[in-house]
mmCIF file of C-alpha atoms in Angstrom:
data_model
loop_
_atom_site.group_PDB
_atom_site.id
_atom_site.type_symbol
_atom_site.label_atom_id
_atom_site.label_comp_id
_atom_site.label_asym_id
_atom_site.label_seq_id
_atom_site.Cartn_x
_atom_site.Cartn_y
_atom_site.Cartn_z
ATOM 1 C CA MET A 1 2.715 6.484 -21.115
ATOM 2 C CA LYS A 2 4.618 9.498 -19.745
ATOM 3 C CA TRP A 3 7.457 9.254 -17.237
ATOM 4 C CA THR A 4 5.244 11.044 -14.683
ATOM 5 C CA LYS A 5 2.922 8.054 -14.533
ATOM 6 C CA PHE A 6 5.539 5.855 -12.875
ATOM 7 C CA TYR A 7 4.694 7.252 -9.469
ATOM 8 C CA MET A 8 1.889 6.149 -7.225
ATOM 9 C CA PRO A 9 -1.709 7.053 -7.889
ATOM 10 C CA ASP A 10 -3.150 10.136 -6.265
ATOM 11 C CA ALA A 11 -4.195 9.471 -2.614
ATOM 12 C CA TYR A 12 -7.891 9.601 -1.891
ATOM 13 C CA SER A 13 -7.689 8.342 1.702
ATOM 14 C CA PRO A 14 -5.654 9.062 4.823
ATOM 15 C CA THR A 15 -4.198 5.541 4.630
ATOM 16 C CA MET A 16 -2.896 6.056 1.122
ATOM 17 C CA GLU A 17 -1.430 9.483 1.994
ATOM 18 C CA GLN A 18 0.553 7.803 4.891
ATOM 19 C CA LEU A 19 1.700 5.097 2.455
ATOM 20 C CA VAL A 20 2.907 7.645 0.064
ATOM 21 C CA TYR A 21 4.802 9.631 2.836
ATOM 22 C CA PHE A 22 6.330 6.310 4.022
ATOM 23 C CA HIS A 23 7.441 5.412 0.457
ATOM 24 C CA ASP A 24 9.158 8.841 0.117
ATOM 25 C CA HIS A 25 10.782 8.447 3.518
ATOM 26 C CA THR A 26 12.124 5.016 2.712
ATOM 27 C CA MET A 27 13.287 6.031 -0.705
ATOM 28 C CA SER A 28 15.208 9.066 0.739
ATOM 29 C CA ILE A 29 16.990 6.626 3.190
ATOM 30 C CA ILE A 30 17.787 4.185 0.342
ATOM 31 C CA THR A 31 19.058 6.958 -1.893
ATOM 32 C CA SER A 32 21.354 8.489 0.740
ATOM 33 C CA ILE A 33 22.747 5.026 1.555
ATOM 34 C CA THR A 34 23.394 4.386 -2.151
ATOM 35 C CA ILE A 35 25.205 7.705 -2.550
ATOM 36 C CA LEU A 36 27.232 7.060 0.583
ATOM 37 C CA ILE A 37 28.294 3.613 -0.665
ATOM 38 C CA CYS A 38 29.235 4.978 -4.097
ATOM 39 C CA ILE A 39 31.368 7.695 -2.534
ATOM 40 C CA LEU A 40 33.107 5.163 -0.236
ATOM 41 C CA LEU A 41 33.678 2.801 -3.209
ATOM 42 C CA ASN A 42 35.063 5.588 -5.251
ATOM 43 C CA SER A 43 37.466 6.702 -2.550
ATOM 44 C CA LEU A 44 38.513 3.072 -2.008
ATOM 45 C CA LEU A 45 39.309 2.576 -5.656
ATOM 46 C CA TRP A 46 41.446 5.787 -6.059
ATOM 47 C CA ASN A 47 43.149 5.746 -2.623
ATOM 48 C CA LYS A 48 46.585 4.216 -2.564
ATOM 49 C CA LEU A 49 47.295 4.814 1.136
ATOM 50 C CA ILE A 50 47.126 1.931 3.562
ATOM 51 C CA ASP A 51 46.729 2.415 7.291
ATOM 52 C CA LEU A 52 47.782 -0.688 9.134
ATOM 53 C CA ASN A 53 46.317 0.626 12.384
ATOM 54 C CA MET A 54 42.918 0.632 10.808
ATOM 55 C CA ASN A 55 42.822 -3.168 10.773
ATOM 56 C CA GLU A 56 42.693 -3.276 14.596
ATOM 57 C CA HIS A 57 40.405 -0.301 15.121
ATOM 58 C CA GLN A 58 37.349 -1.328 17.075
ATOM 59 C CA MET A 59 35.600 2.007 17.043
ATOM 60 C CA ILE A 60 34.823 1.819 13.336
ATOM 61 C CA GLU A 61 33.545 -1.797 13.863
ATOM 62 C CA THR A 62 31.196 -0.459 16.531
ATOM 63 C CA TRP A 63 29.823 2.298 14.268
ATOM 64 C CA TRP A 64 29.271 0.082 11.268
ATOM 65 C CA THR A 65 27.212 -2.179 13.504
ATOM 66 C CA ILE A 66 25.231 0.651 15.261
ATOM 67 C CA LEU A 67 24.421 2.742 12.152
ATOM 68 C CA PRO A 68 22.559 -0.033 10.228
ATOM 69 C CA THR A 69 20.561 -0.723 13.387
ATOM 70 C CA ILE A 70 19.531 2.918 13.635
ATOM 71 C CA VAL A 71 18.594 2.899 9.892
ATOM 72 C CA LEU A 72 16.464 -0.149 10.322
ATOM 73 C CA PHE A 73 14.602 1.491 13.297
ATOM 74 C CA LEU A 74 14.068 4.631 11.170
ATOM 75 C CA ILE A 75 12.315 2.412 8.578
ATOM 76 C CA ALA A 76 10.533 -0.042 10.970
ATOM 77 C CA ILE A 77 8.838 2.424 13.357
ATOM 78 C CA PRO A 78 6.819 4.341 10.689
ATOM 79 C CA SER A 79 6.070 1.070 8.915
ATOM 80 C CA LEU A 80 4.587 -0.468 12.057
ATOM 81 C CA LYS A 81 2.547 2.692 12.803
ATOM 82 C CA ILE A 82 0.980 2.646 9.340
ATOM 83 C CA LEU A 83 0.390 -1.103 9.597
ATOM 84 C CA TYR A 84 -1.532 -0.795 12.901
ATOM 85 C CA SER A 85 -3.488 2.253 11.690
ATOM 86 C CA MET A 86 -4.639 0.326 8.657
ATOM 87 C CA GLU A 87 -6.195 -2.420 10.817
ATOM 88 C CA GLU A 88 -7.895 0.049 13.167
ATOM 89 C CA LEU A 89 -11.719 0.376 12.952
ATOM 90 C CA ILE A 90 -12.819 3.799 14.257
ATOM 91 C CA ASN A 91 -16.600 3.708 14.908
ATOM 92 C CA PRO A 92 -17.798 2.871 11.366
ATOM 93 C CA THR A 93 -20.913 4.623 10.201
ATOM 94 C CA ILE A 94 -21.723 2.104 7.373
ATOM 95 C CA SER A 95 -20.750 -1.539 6.677
ATOM 96 C CA ILE A 96 -20.463 -2.899 3.162
ATOM 97 C CA LYS A 97 -20.215 -6.657 2.668
ATOM 98 C CA SER A 98 -18.253 -7.703 -0.486
ATOM 99 C CA MET A 99 -18.643 -11.317 -1.587
ATOM 100 C CA GLY A 100 -16.403 -12.620 -4.396
ATOM 101 C CA HIS A 101 -17.858 -15.033 -6.833
ATOM 102 C CA GLN A 102 -16.373 -16.852 -9.885
ATOM 103 C CA TRP A 103 -16.833 -13.992 -12.351
ATOM 104 C CA TYR A 104 -18.410 -11.223 -10.407
ATOM 105 C CA TRP A 105 -18.637 -9.441 -7.053
ATOM 106 C CA SER A 106 -21.790 -8.944 -4.974
ATOM 107 C CA TYR A 107 -22.171 -6.094 -2.517
ATOM 108 C CA GLU A 108 -24.591 -5.770 0.429
ATOM 109 C CA TYR A 109 -25.313 -2.601 2.291
ATOM 110 C CA SER A 110 -26.932 -3.642 5.557
ATOM 111 C CA ASP A 111 -26.664 -0.935 8.261
ATOM 112 C CA LYS A 112 -29.280 1.706 7.593
ATOM 113 C CA PHE A 113 -30.973 0.224 4.550
ATOM 114 C CA CYS A 114 -30.771 -3.218 3.032
ATOM 115 C CA LYS A 115 -29.520 -3.053 -0.566
ATOM 116 C CA GLU A 116 -27.820 -5.830 -2.540
ATOM 117 C CA LEU A 117 -26.191 -5.469 -6.034
ATOM 118 C CA GLU A 118 -24.099 -7.668 -8.311
ATOM 119 C CA SER A 119 -21.301 -6.234 -10.242
ATOM 120 C CA TYR A 120 -20.286 -7.904 -13.424
ATOM 121 C CA MET A 121 -17.266 -7.015 -15.677
ATOM 122 C CA LYS A 122 -18.123 -5.142 -18.906
ATOM 123 C CA TYR A 123 -16.652 -6.550 -22.063
ATOM 124 C CA ASN A 124 -14.216 -4.514 -24.087
ATOM 125 C CA LYS A 125 -15.572 -1.271 -25.535
ATOM 126 C CA LYS A 126 -13.526 1.485 -26.975
ATOM 127 C CA ASN A 127 -13.504 3.865 -24.013
ATOM 128 C CA ASP A 128 -13.601 1.212 -21.198
ATOM 129 C CA PHE A 129 -10.702 0.325 -18.960
ATOM 130 C CA ARG A 130 -10.035 -3.372 -19.814
ATOM 131 C CA LEU A 131 -10.990 -5.770 -16.973
ATOM 132 C CA LEU A 132 -11.802 -2.770 -14.665
ATOM 133 C CA GLU A 133 -15.202 -1.502 -15.861
ATOM 134 C CA VAL A 134 -18.303 -3.090 -14.354
ATOM 135 C CA ASP A 135 -21.973 -2.655 -14.924
ATOM 136 C CA ASN A 136 -22.961 -1.852 -11.327
ATOM 137 C CA LYS A 137 -20.316 0.136 -9.463
ATOM 138 C CA MET A 138 -20.167 -0.037 -5.684
ATOM 139 C CA LYS A 139 -21.044 3.359 -4.327
ATOM 140 C CA ALA A 140 -19.584 4.561 -0.985
ATOM 141 C CA PRO A 141 -20.004 7.959 0.761
ATOM 142 C CA PHE A 142 -17.046 10.179 1.197
ATOM 143 C CA LEU A 143 -15.799 11.697 4.494
ATOM 144 C CA THR A 144 -17.489 8.782 6.252
ATOM 145 C CA GLN A 145 -15.813 5.850 8.188
ATOM 146 C CA ILE A 146 -16.746 2.640 6.359
ATOM 147 C CA ARG A 147 -16.213 -0.935 7.432
ATOM 148 C CA MET A 148 -15.621 -3.298 4.487
ATOM 149 C CA ILE A 149 -16.275 -6.980 5.056
ATOM 150 C CA PHE A 150 -14.850 -9.416 2.519
ATOM 151 C CA SER A 151 -15.590 -13.116 1.885
ATOM 152 C CA SER A 152 -15.777 -15.438 -1.028
ATOM 153 C CA SER A 153 -18.145 -18.178 -2.147
ATOM 154 C CA ASP A 154 -15.769 -20.333 -4.265
ATOM 155 C CA VAL A 155 -12.063 -19.413 -4.720
ATOM 156 C CA LEU A 156 -9.609 -16.762 -3.517
ATOM 157 C CA HIS A 157 -10.332 -13.323 -4.795
ATOM 158 C CA SER A 158 -8.417 -10.011 -4.397
ATOM 159 C CA TRP A 159 -10.357 -6.828 -3.891
ATOM 160 C CA THR A 160 -8.323 -3.653 -4.333
ATOM 161 C CA ILE A 161 -8.566 0.117 -4.946
ATOM 162 C CA PRO A 162 -5.031 1.430 -5.325
ATOM 163 C CA CYS A 163 -5.818 5.166 -4.839
ATOM 164 C CA LEU A 164 -7.469 4.302 -1.516
ATOM 165 C CA GLY A 165 -4.608 2.128 -0.359
ATOM 166 C CA ILE A 166 -6.751 -0.872 0.281
ATOM 167 C CA LYS A 167 -6.137 -4.444 -0.853
ATOM 168 C CA MET A 168 -7.836 -7.423 0.856
ATOM 169 C CA ASP A 169 -8.187 -11.044 -0.048
ATOM 170 C CA ALA A 170 -11.573 -12.677 -0.033
ATOM 171 C CA VAL A 171 -11.150 -16.260 1.237
ATOM 172 C CA PRO A 172 -13.921 -18.863 1.165
ATOM 173 C CA GLY A 173 -15.240 -19.666 4.646
ATOM 174 C CA ARG A 174 -13.393 -16.665 6.253
ATOM 175 C CA ILE A 175 -14.447 -13.051 6.839
ATOM 176 C CA ASN A 176 -11.808 -10.283 6.500
ATOM 177 C CA GLN A 177 -12.560 -6.681 7.391
ATOM 178 C CA SER A 178 -10.919 -3.376 6.689
ATOM 179 C CA SER A 179 -11.691 0.281 7.372
ATOM 180 C CA LEU A 180 -12.002 2.781 4.652
ATOM 181 C CA MET A 181 -12.448 6.519 4.547
ATOM 182 C CA ILE A 182 -12.714 8.304 1.166
ATOM 183 C CA LYS A 183 -11.544 11.983 1.239
ATOM 184 C CA LYS A 184 -12.504 13.047 -2.238
ATOM 185 C CA PRO A 185 -15.653 12.202 -4.355
ATOM 186 C CA GLY A 186 -15.306 10.375 -7.558
#
């Protein structure tokens, strides 16, 4: 594995693009805070001067209370915007119901045509991705708003596609839904 593979997968949906931008935004804030703390610690270790008036200075106490609050707002506002946009359903064209079973998933396309398929894991072959390859892959159109409906028949299951920025839990007796729009075919 190369060092370039430690980053997030390529974004194939608007949600994942927003998540990557938010990750970069948050990491730039964390990096700047870390650099500032290192500079302050370095100056504290090498500085021999003591200012007795600084002990009673209330302006610096005000600033070191206000600045972390501003930083938290700089992180929280974009995070909440992405969180609400992930839950938003915008006039879906097609609905796909995904039902988790003990060792397989079943999919049902029910809007324009009724089609059901079951997707079992393939066993290890030389060129297959272990525990990811299936015999019947779910097919979804790109540049189309899709509503995904998740449920389970027996135990908790987790349905995820990292490059689309979607991860939902299938819970027995409960229906979860998510919106999905694929920007690139593949």
